[in-house]
Structure formats: structure tokens, C-alpha cells
Tab-separated table of C-alpha atoms in Angstrom:
chain	number	residue	atom	x	y	z
O	1	MET	CA	0.000	0.000	0.000
O	2	THR	CA	1.255	3.490	-0.796
O	3	GLU	CA	2.071	5.955	1.984
O	4	THR	CA	0.476	8.911	0.197
O	5	ALA	CA	-3.209	9.509	-0.465
O	6	LEU	CA	-4.616	11.542	-3.355
O	7	THR	CA	-7.992	13.255	-3.416
O	8	VAL	CA	-9.691	15.289	-6.131
O	9	HIS	CA	-11.150	18.672	-5.172
O	10	GLN	CA	-13.269	21.068	-7.207
O	11	THR	CA	-11.734	24.551	-7.139
O	12	VAL	CA	-14.312	26.756	-8.922
O	13	ARG	CA	-17.851	26.505	-10.322
O	14	PRO	CA	-17.959	26.000	-14.088
O	15	HIS	CA	-19.940	28.173	-16.452
O	16	GLY	CA	-20.744	25.805	-19.278
O	17	PHE	CA	-18.511	22.830	-20.041
O	18	PRO	CA	-16.021	22.017	-17.233
O	19	THR	CA	-12.291	21.694	-17.840
O	20	ALA	CA	-9.366	20.152	-15.985
O	21	GLY	CA	-8.756	23.606	-14.519
O	22	HIS	CA	-11.874	23.234	-12.373
O	23	PHE	CA	-10.192	20.424	-10.413
O	24	THR	CA	-7.039	19.862	-8.420
O	25	PHE	CA	-5.334	16.800	-6.943
O	26	ALA	CA	-4.468	17.126	-3.244
O	27	GLU	CA	-1.800	14.966	-1.632
O	28	SER	CA	-1.806	13.933	2.034
O	29	PRO	CA	-0.666	11.078	4.275
O	30	VAL	CA	-2.841	7.960	4.144
O	31	PRO	CA	-5.523	8.518	6.806
O	32	GLU	CA	-5.671	6.468	9.979
O	33	PRO	CA	-9.063	4.909	10.709
O	34	ALA	CA	-10.697	6.074	13.929
O	35	ALA	CA	-12.284	3.676	16.388
O	36	GLY	CA	-15.357	2.094	14.800
O	37	SER	CA	-14.163	2.693	11.224
O	38	ALA	CA	-11.886	1.138	8.625
O	39	LEU	CA	-9.488	2.265	5.918
O	40	VAL	CA	-10.333	1.320	2.347
O	41	GLU	CA	-7.856	1.464	-0.508
O	42	ASN	CA	-9.984	2.207	-3.556
O	43	LEU	CA	-9.517	0.009	-6.616
O	44	TYR	CA	-12.293	1.105	-8.992
O	45	TRP	CA	-14.060	4.440	-9.387
O	46	SER	CA	-17.243	5.485	-11.156
O	47	VAL	CA	-17.606	8.849	-12.899
O	48	ASP	CA	-21.177	9.659	-13.825
O	49	PRO	CA	-23.196	12.311	-15.671
O	50	TYR	CA	-24.856	13.447	-12.438
O	51	HIS	CA	-21.443	14.580	-11.154
O	52	ARG	CA	-21.636	17.454	-13.638
O	53	GLU	CA	-24.839	18.714	-12.025
O	54	MET	CA	-23.220	18.444	-8.597
O	55	MET	CA	-20.432	20.777	-9.736
O	56	ASP	CA	-22.950	23.632	-9.769
O	57	ASP	CA	-24.105	25.557	-6.711
O	58	VAL	CA	-27.048	23.255	-5.986
O	59	PRO	CA	-28.339	21.652	-2.779
O	60	GLY	CA	-26.245	18.578	-2.030
O	61	GLY	CA	-23.673	19.548	-4.652
O	62	PHE	CA	-19.906	19.349	-4.399
O	63	ALA	CA	-18.293	21.674	-1.857
O	64	LEU	CA	-15.362	23.674	-3.184
O	65	GLY	CA	-11.974	22.708	-1.810
O	66	ALA	CA	-13.198	19.422	-0.331
O	67	PRO	CA	-12.871	15.805	-1.505
O	68	LEU	CA	-15.544	14.932	-4.051
O	69	GLU	CA	-18.018	12.106	-3.574
O	70	GLY	CA	-18.726	9.227	-5.944
O	71	ARG	CA	-19.229	5.486	-6.156
O	72	ALA	CA	-16.178	3.326	-5.576
O	73	VAL	CA	-15.131	-0.246	-4.885
O	74	GLY	CA	-12.146	-0.921	-2.661
O	75	ARG	CA	-10.366	-3.274	-0.279
O	76	VAL	CA	-10.309	-2.863	3.501
O	77	THR	CA	-6.630	-2.539	4.453
O	78	ALA	CA	-6.905	-1.550	8.129
O	79	SER	CA	-9.834	-1.909	10.489
O	80	ARG	CA	-10.748	-0.683	13.932
O	81	THR	CA	-14.155	-2.312	13.999
O	82	PRO	CA	-15.008	-6.011	14.256
O	83	ARG	CA	-17.737	-5.426	11.670
O	84	LEU	CA	-15.231	-4.868	8.844
O	85	ALA	CA	-12.459	-7.359	8.255
O	86	GLU	CA	-9.212	-6.569	6.508
O	87	GLY	CA	-9.233	-7.871	2.967
O	88	GLU	CA	-12.979	-7.404	2.439
O	89	ILE	CA	-14.068	-5.863	-0.888
O	90	VAL	CA	-16.720	-3.202	-0.318
O	91	PHE	CA	-18.780	-0.628	-2.189
O	92	HIS	CA	-19.084	2.911	-0.823
O	93	ARG	CA	-19.644	6.495	-1.958
O	94	LYS	CA	-16.314	8.082	-0.988
O	95	GLY	CA	-14.805	8.000	-4.441
O	96	TRP	CA	-12.586	10.537	-6.235
O	97	ARG	CA	-9.796	9.585	-3.796
O	98	THR	CA	-7.289	6.782	-3.466
O	99	HIS	CA	-8.099	6.042	0.194
O	100	ALA	CA	-11.207	6.499	2.322
O	101	THR	CA	-12.143	5.914	5.940
O	102	VAL	CA	-15.597	4.384	6.256
O	103	THR	CA	-17.929	3.094	8.936
O	104	PRO	CA	-19.859	-0.167	8.547
O	105	GLU	CA	-22.994	1.872	7.846
O	106	GLU	CA	-21.322	3.586	4.883
O	107	ILE	CA	-20.433	0.462	2.914
O	108	ARG	CA	-22.153	-2.390	1.144
O	109	ARG	CA	-20.516	-5.792	1.129
O	110	LEU	CA	-20.311	-7.169	-2.384
O	111	PRO	CA	-21.378	-10.737	-3.052
O	112	ARG	CA	-19.004	-12.963	-4.965
O	113	PHE	CA	-20.583	-14.432	-8.057
O	114	ASP	CA	-18.561	-16.841	-10.167
O	115	GLY	CA	-17.422	-15.253	-13.396
O	116	VAL	CA	-18.585	-11.714	-12.495
O	117	PRO	CA	-15.738	-9.135	-12.410
O	118	PRO	CA	-15.668	-6.381	-9.766
O	119	THR	CA	-16.280	-3.657	-12.353
O	120	ALA	CA	-19.820	-5.026	-12.743
O	121	TYR	CA	-20.704	-3.564	-9.332
O	122	LEU	CA	-20.175	-0.092	-10.798
O	123	SER	CA	-21.915	-0.868	-14.104
O	124	LEU	CA	-24.672	-3.442	-14.683
O	125	LEU	CA	-24.897	-4.508	-11.038
O	126	GLY	CA	-24.369	-1.006	-9.635
O	127	GLY	CA	-26.199	2.290	-9.787
O	128	THR	CA	-26.052	2.330	-13.575
O	129	GLY	CA	-27.750	-1.033	-13.974
O	130	LEU	CA	-30.160	-0.343	-11.131
O	131	THR	CA	-31.222	2.883	-12.864
O	132	ALA	CA	-31.981	0.971	-16.052
O	133	TYR	CA	-33.779	-1.816	-14.182
O	134	VAL	CA	-35.943	0.531	-12.107
O	135	GLY	CA	-36.757	2.636	-15.152
O	136	LEU	CA	-37.982	-0.376	-17.103
O	137	THR	CA	-39.699	-2.428	-14.418
O	138	ARG	CA	-41.070	0.161	-11.991
O	139	ILE	CA	-41.458	3.424	-13.889
O	140	ALA	CA	-42.233	2.299	-17.461
O	141	ARG	CA	-43.663	-1.052	-16.325
O	142	LEU	CA	-42.493	-2.424	-19.647
O	143	GLN	CA	-44.714	-5.120	-21.139
O	144	GLU	CA	-43.570	-7.862	-23.482
O	145	GLY	CA	-43.639	-6.750	-27.117
O	146	GLU	CA	-43.666	-2.998	-26.410
O	147	ASP	CA	-41.446	-0.774	-28.546
O	148	LEU	CA	-38.806	1.351	-26.865
O	149	PHE	CA	-36.742	4.444	-27.696
O	150	VAL	CA	-33.658	5.287	-25.583
O	151	SER	CA	-31.660	8.512	-25.862
O	152	ALA	CA	-27.907	8.492	-25.129
O	153	ALA	CA	-28.241	4.787	-25.798
O	154	ALA	CA	-24.488	4.171	-26.070
O	155	GLY	CA	-23.789	5.400	-22.534
O	156	GLY	CA	-23.841	3.356	-19.349
O	157	VAL	CA	-27.562	3.600	-18.617
O	158	GLY	CA	-28.433	3.421	-22.321
O	159	THR	CA	-26.583	0.180	-23.006
O	160	ALA	CA	-27.915	-1.375	-19.788
O	161	THR	CA	-31.452	-0.313	-20.712
O	162	GLY	CA	-31.176	-1.871	-24.150
O	163	ARG	CA	-29.789	-5.164	-22.879
O	164	PHE	CA	-32.298	-5.416	-20.018
O	165	ALA	CA	-35.210	-4.485	-22.290
O	166	ARG	CA	-34.259	-7.258	-24.686
O	167	LEU	CA	-34.197	-9.776	-21.812
O	168	LEU	CA	-37.586	-8.482	-20.612
O	169	GLY	CA	-39.139	-9.185	-24.006
O	170	ALA	CA	-39.312	-5.717	-25.522
O	171	GLY	CA	-40.356	-5.373	-29.147
O	172	ARG	CA	-38.486	-2.939	-31.372
O	173	LEU	CA	-35.521	-1.171	-29.706
O	174	VAL	CA	-34.422	2.190	-31.092
O	175	GLY	CA	-31.557	4.275	-29.739
O	176	SER	CA	-29.858	7.588	-30.368
O	177	ALA	CA	-26.137	8.212	-29.983
O	178	GLY	CA	-23.539	10.868	-30.699
O	179	SER	CA	-21.816	9.307	-33.699
O	180	ALA	CA	-22.412	6.923	-36.566
O	181	ALA	CA	-19.890	4.504	-35.062
O	182	LYS	CA	-21.782	4.388	-31.781
O	183	ALA	CA	-25.085	3.924	-33.575
O	184	ALA	CA	-23.602	0.998	-35.480
O	185	HIS	CA	-22.237	-0.474	-32.240
O	186	LEU	CA	-25.706	-0.361	-30.665
O	187	VAL	CA	-27.143	-2.446	-33.487
O	188	ARG	CA	-24.165	-4.774	-33.922
O	189	GLU	CA	-23.256	-5.442	-30.282
O	190	VAL	CA	-25.945	-4.288	-27.845
O	191	GLY	CA	-29.085	-5.597	-29.490
O	192	TYR	CA	-30.847	-2.480	-30.738
O	193	ASP	CA	-32.914	-2.899	-33.903
O	194	ALA	CA	-32.140	0.615	-35.138
O	195	ALA	CA	-30.046	3.557	-33.988
O	196	PHE	CA	-29.228	7.017	-35.309
O	197	ASP	CA	-26.685	9.775	-34.800
O	198	TYR	CA	-28.687	12.687	-33.400
O	199	HIS	CA	-26.399	15.123	-35.234
O	200	ASP	CA	-27.790	13.940	-38.590
O	201	GLY	CA	-30.961	16.038	-38.574
O	202	PRO	CA	-34.084	16.991	-36.648
O	203	ALA	CA	-34.764	14.426	-33.922
O	204	ALA	CA	-38.407	14.024	-34.955
O	205	ASP	CA	-37.388	13.091	-38.500
O	206	LEU	CA	-34.665	10.667	-37.382
O	207	LEU	CA	-36.947	8.983	-34.869
O	208	GLY	CA	-39.730	8.786	-37.458
O	209	GLU	CA	-37.437	6.925	-39.832
O	210	ALA	CA	-36.210	4.532	-37.139
O	211	ALA	CA	-39.643	3.914	-35.594
O	212	PRO	CA	-42.207	4.661	-38.319
O	213	ASP	CA	-45.013	2.989	-36.369
O	214	GLY	CA	-44.334	4.897	-33.153
O	215	ILE	CA	-43.137	3.827	-29.716
O	216	ASP	CA	-44.640	2.778	-26.402
O	217	VAL	CA	-41.865	3.837	-24.019
O	218	PHE	CA	-39.168	6.512	-24.104
O	219	VAL	CA	-36.240	6.254	-21.659
O	220	ASP	CA	-34.836	9.779	-21.605
O	221	ASN	CA	-31.244	10.443	-20.598
O	222	VAL	CA	-30.950	13.675	-22.570
O	223	GLY	CA	-34.024	15.918	-22.588
O	224	GLY	CA	-34.226	18.715	-25.142
O	225	GLU	CA	-35.202	18.083	-28.753
O	226	GLN	CA	-35.223	14.307	-28.376
O	227	LEU	CA	-37.780	14.492	-25.571
O	228	ALA	CA	-40.051	16.599	-27.751
O	229	ALA	CA	-39.655	14.151	-30.644
O	230	ALA	CA	-40.474	11.179	-28.437
O	231	VAL	CA	-43.670	12.757	-27.090
O	232	GLY	CA	-44.837	13.130	-30.673
O	233	ALA	CA	-43.966	9.510	-31.498
O	234	LEU	CA	-45.578	7.902	-28.463
O	235	ARG	CA	-48.688	5.834	-28.964
O	236	GLU	CA	-51.745	5.899	-26.738
O	237	PHE	CA	-50.877	5.111	-23.103
O	238	GLY	CA	-47.194	5.697	-23.813
O	239	ARG	CA	-44.713	6.426	-21.031
O	240	VAL	CA	-41.712	8.716	-20.688
O	241	VAL	CA	-39.106	7.691	-18.106
O	242	ARG	CA	-36.978	10.708	-17.175
O	243	VAL	CA	-33.508	9.602	-16.100
O	244	GLY	CA	-31.392	12.664	-16.885
O	245	THR	CA	-31.051	15.884	-18.843
O	246	ILE	CA	-27.447	15.758	-19.984
O	247	SER	CA	-28.171	18.056	-22.936
O	248	GLN	CA	-28.719	20.892	-20.447
O	249	TYR	CA	-25.991	20.219	-17.860
O	250	ASN	CA	-23.391	22.298	-19.701
O	251	THR	CA	-25.838	24.826	-21.215
O	252	PRO	CA	-27.947	26.033	-18.275
O	253	GLY	CA	-29.689	28.740	-20.321
O	254	VAL	CA	-30.957	26.413	-23.063
O	255	PRO	CA	-34.734	26.676	-23.602
O	256	SER	CA	-36.928	23.812	-22.422
O	257	PRO	CA	-38.117	21.428	-25.153
O	258	ARG	CA	-41.287	22.476	-26.946
O	259	PHE	CA	-43.912	19.857	-27.704
O	260	ASP	CA	-47.657	19.667	-28.080
O	261	HIS	CA	-48.870	19.413	-24.494
O	262	ALA	CA	-52.246	18.305	-25.787
O	263	ASP	CA	-50.560	14.992	-26.674
O	264	ILE	CA	-50.184	14.253	-22.964
O	265	VAL	CA	-53.969	14.357	-22.513
O	266	GLU	CA	-55.195	13.104	-25.864
O	267	LYS	CA	-52.877	10.091	-25.917
O	268	SER	CA	-53.132	9.447	-22.148
O	269	LEU	CA	-49.368	9.680	-21.770
O	270	ARG	CA	-47.466	9.431	-18.501
O	271	MET	CA	-44.133	11.176	-17.784
O	272	GLU	CA	-42.266	10.293	-14.601
O	273	GLY	CA	-38.778	10.919	-13.284
O	274	PHE	CA	-37.002	9.170	-10.439
O	275	LEU	CA	-33.819	9.052	-8.381
O	276	VAL	CA	-32.226	5.643	-8.110
O	277	ARG	CA	-31.312	6.260	-4.465
O	278	ASN	CA	-35.020	5.916	-3.661
O	279	HIS	CA	-35.035	2.358	-5.027
O	280	LEU	CA	-32.040	0.749	-3.313
O	281	ASP	CA	-34.370	-1.905	-1.905
O	282	LEU	CA	-34.351	-3.459	-5.393
O	283	GLN	CA	-30.602	-4.196	-5.354
O	284	GLU	CA	-31.044	-7.896	-4.536
O	285	GLU	CA	-33.773	-8.192	-7.162
O	286	LEU	CA	-31.355	-6.766	-9.721
O	287	TYR	CA	-28.779	-9.404	-8.761
O	288	GLU	CA	-31.381	-12.168	-9.145
O	289	PHE	CA	-32.337	-10.862	-12.581
O	290	ALA	CA	-28.946	-10.006	-14.058
O	291	VAL	CA	-26.344	-12.332	-12.540
O	292	PRO	CA	-27.565	-15.594	-14.152
O	293	HIS	CA	-27.548	-13.870	-17.547
O	294	LEU	CA	-24.025	-12.537	-16.932
O	295	GLN	CA	-22.830	-15.994	-15.979
O	296	SER	CA	-24.446	-17.621	-19.015
O	297	GLY	CA	-23.039	-15.010	-21.392
O	298	ARG	CA	-26.475	-13.841	-22.519
O	299	LEU	CA	-25.777	-10.490	-20.858
O	300	ALA	CA	-22.521	-8.640	-21.531
O	301	LEU	CA	-20.812	-5.750	-19.775
O	302	ASP	CA	-20.503	-2.544	-21.778
O	303	GLU	CA	-17.570	-0.768	-20.166
O	304	THR	CA	-14.853	1.697	-21.060
O	305	VAL	CA	-12.045	1.199	-18.527
O	306	VAL	CA	-9.407	3.875	-17.896
O	307	ASP	CA	-6.288	2.766	-16.022
O	308	GLY	CA	-4.786	5.010	-13.346
O	309	PHE	CA	-6.420	7.211	-10.705
O	310	GLU	CA	-4.414	10.144	-12.078
O	311	HIS	CA	-6.691	10.014	-15.146
O	312	ILE	CA	-10.001	10.247	-13.261
O	313	VAL	CA	-10.649	13.877	-14.246
O	314	ASP	CA	-9.805	13.118	-17.880
O	315	ALA	CA	-12.186	10.149	-17.745
O	316	PHE	CA	-14.970	12.325	-16.340
O	317	LEU	CA	-14.522	15.035	-18.972
O	318	GLY	CA	-14.270	12.424	-21.722
O	319	MET	CA	-17.543	10.901	-20.555
O	320	LEU	CA	-19.233	14.318	-20.788
O	321	ARG	CA	-17.887	14.631	-24.329
O	322	GLY	CA	-19.277	11.193	-25.189
O	323	GLU	CA	-15.910	9.508	-25.698
O	324	ASN	CA	-16.969	6.323	-23.900
O	325	THR	CA	-19.138	3.410	-24.945
O	326	GLY	CA	-21.088	1.932	-22.056
O	327	LYS	CA	-20.172	2.671	-18.456
O	328	ILE	CA	-16.864	4.447	-17.923
O	329	ILE	CA	-14.829	3.128	-14.995
O	330	VAL	CA	-11.431	4.169	-13.668
O	331	ARG	CA	-9.273	1.276	-12.495
O	332	ASP	CA	-6.259	1.265	-10.221
O	333	ARG	CA	-3.222	0.134	-12.166
O	334	THR	CA	-2.698	-2.787	-9.780
O	335	GLN	CA	-6.002	-4.275	-10.986
O	336	ALA	CA	-5.155	-4.183	-14.684
O	337	PRO	CA	-4.656	-7.642	-16.199
O	338	PRO	CA	-1.018	-8.565	-16.703
O	339	VAL	CA	0.509	-7.993	-20.093
O	340	ASN	CA	1.781	-11.189	-21.670
O	341	ARG	CA	5.385	-10.523	-22.560
O	342	PRO	CA	7.353	-12.909	-24.800
O	343	ARG	CA	9.965	-15.014	-23.016
O	344	SER	CA	13.603	-14.285	-23.651
O	345	GLY	CA	14.530	-15.548	-27.094
O	346	ALA	CA	10.927	-15.697	-28.320
O	347	VAL	CA	10.128	-14.132	-31.654
């Protein structure tokens, strides 16, 4: 274990798109756990779209000059409580740092499932997957054969939503993404029936081409023009699941989407948002649903893994720019798989 701890602090509030200059790395001695707590050396970190919203001056947002908060998975390396044993692998929310002191109430012990890597607890089996699962099963109440449109479909929640929807018996799956390559990946690898690059034209036209007969459910990670297009495409009794509004995070003055509000009444539509933290009681249900499919290979992990804690800010900014496919995860270099080097004399 290293003798120095690193934490990431936010230094100023951004106006528009954040840059590396809005963050700083602070160095300090590795903390000593107090009585009743334990020291965790973090091994995997999650950077998420909601972190951008927390950079603003909002209730519960990041405090300037203090360690940031985020999901992480780490190993207990020193303990002063009998409730946490050294060597345990735990999930907690004190990310954006190499080391964290935690109490037993602040962690979740991670089950060990054969063939399931630890990164899954920050992607399909973590908050990302739980968001997709709650959105489909509790908010949309997806029925077999229903047609689905997902915005930001190549991101962490978008890929999880597509894969879960397919397992739940959805009909036609349509997604939007930020490039032609990502759209092709959604169809080729994730299981979408059609996908489009939202840069290619008006969202209503692109969605109309991809789903000419309309949709039953829209899982919205973006807001803006795509939300308006989806309202127009929804059939009677359609549902909109509001997950996020990433199109507005870096442009706070952007106008709200304009759509025909009469559609809400005349088509008996329902629009509902949610916060995944209010559905943590479904964590075990998510395991029961997803783990057998992961073990059988029917369900795959969509992850972009960045090695090295020193790259966590770059990973976060890259995620906001859409450089990742699936869930982006930062991994400690010690957890990277070994590189097979040729033996001496090998060609």
C-alpha cells in the first residue's frame, strides 16, 4: 500500500462545459481509521453524468476545496471495527480519492458471483444497472412486445437499458447516440434494432425513420429536442421515463423542449422521473435478474475502462464529451490484467 493519499477537489464553479482547470489533486498522508471505522484502498471508481450537475451551486452539490463524492469499490486494508475485516471488498460512496475511511454503515458488502468481475458492481450490477432496471420495471412497467426508444443509448444507462429491455421481451428497440460509429455499435453489439446519430438532422425526422409505427416507451437520458420528438412519437398510453437531462448540464440557459402538451392528454401519456437512491431496496432483485444472464453469457458488460487514478478527471470530462461506450470506470493500475510478454529468445 502506498504511503500517500490523493484526493480530487473542485476549485471553482464551471460556467458551461467544465475543464481540468476546475479540479485539483491534493496529496496527504494515508488517513488512519478512527475507532469504529476502517481504511479502504480504492480500486475502482465510477464517474457519472450526475457529477456534472453536482459541480454547480445546488443543494447537495460538491463543496469547493473538499474531496468529491462518488461510487467506488475498494479493499479494507486496516480496520478498527469487528464489523469490517481486513481484505474485504466493499462498495461505498467516498470516491474521487485513493483512500477512504468508512464506517460499517457507509459500505455495502459485495457478493461474490462466479465469473462476475468487480467492475460489474459499478456498471450493470451497480447504480447504472439499477437505474436501467428501475426505469424499465417500476417506472415504465415495460410489457412484453412494447417498442422502446432510448436517448444516449451508447452510454452506461443506455446500453444497460437496451440489454435489459431485450431480456424483458421488448419489441423494437431504437436508440440515439452521438456518432455513426456508436449507432452501429448499438445495433451490432448491444441488441438495438435501429439507432441514429442525433447530429444527422431533426430528432423528430430521425426517430420517425427509425420507428415509423411509433413507440410505447421513451427512456430519456438527454431531454431537449429528443424528448419533444419522443412525445410526438408515443402511442396511446405511452410512457416517458426521465432519467437525466445531460443536454442541459453544460448549457444552463438552453430553452426547455417544446412539444404539443395536448398529446399528454389526448394520448393518455405518462411522464415520470425518479432518483435511483429511492429504489435501493431493489438491489437484490437486480442481482437475481442479471447475474444468471451474466454468468451464461447472454448479458454482456458494456464498459470503457481507464487505467490510473491520475486520469479520473480526464475520464470524467471524456464521458461528458461522449468519448466512452457503455459505463466508464477508472481502475487502479494494480487491478489491470497482466501484459503477456514474450519469453527471452521468443520471436
